[in-house]
Amino acid sequence: LNSSKNLLFFYSFSLLSVMSLSQTLNNIALSIVLKGRQLLWTSLFTLVLLYVYAGWGFYYQRERFYEINGRDKPDHMCKSLLYCFLTMINNGLRWHAGIGLKTRSESAFLHLADFIHRFIYDLLFFWLMEGVMLHIVFGIILDSFGELRQAHYVIEKDIANNCFICN
């Protein structure tokens, strides 16, 4: 019974054969594969930025990272630098508002200095991760679509203007 569930999972990969039926889906996959190295380096750079940001959060904002799971005692998400880093990856990139939704806010408004520090922390995270890094990835993929379109145009022009039988 357990092995049949595993097989059902592998059967889902056969749905990828739909890509061979559509030139548009092939171009989407090709645009990601062609720029795979750039996307990999951009992802690595994003992880480095997240690590730097996790260090900032760990050393200066640690008490603000917690999650309430219905118990009396909240779960702190910044017990160590590794936990802080994993929290940045898991919660910071998935939420539209960045990491600001996962940090405690009531103590940030008691003092002006705390508020300014929290404001800069949240705004920089949103601006860097949601604004800059996400748009860099989109730009890389859109650029590869442009290269594919240009290559298709050159082939179409060659077919229309050159005689292949004449030599």
Phi, psi and omega in degrees: 000317181292323180289331178291328175294321178295321179295322178299325177297316181289333176294334180295336178292337178295341177294341177293346177295343176300332181298330180288345181274343186233127177293327179296315178294324176297320179293324178296312179296320181294325180294328178282321181291319181297325181255026183300319181294316178296319179294323178295315179293323177294320177295320178296318178296322177297319177296323177296316177298320178295324178293317177299316180295322177295323176297318177299315179294323182292318185275333185240341185233016188304319184290349181267351181264105174207161179227134179264121182250030180082008178253171180293321185259125180286154175273121178279131183263004180231049179293325178218173179296325178295315177298320178297317180297315179294327176294320178298318180292312186289308186267326185290322182274337182276330183273139182295327182271009180080207184279351184299331179287339183261005179251149180290139186247342188293325181281345183287342184257006180283322181234145182296321180296319177295320179296315181295318179297316179294319180298313179295318180301309182291318182293317178296321178297312180298316183293315182290310187279310183282322184275298189281303187293320179295321179288332174295316178297315178299320179296320179297316181292318178295324177297321179290327173298319177297320178295320177295320178295319179294318178296321177294322178295319179296318179295315178298320179294320179295319179294321183284329189253345182251142177265117183274341180273329187292334183077000000 
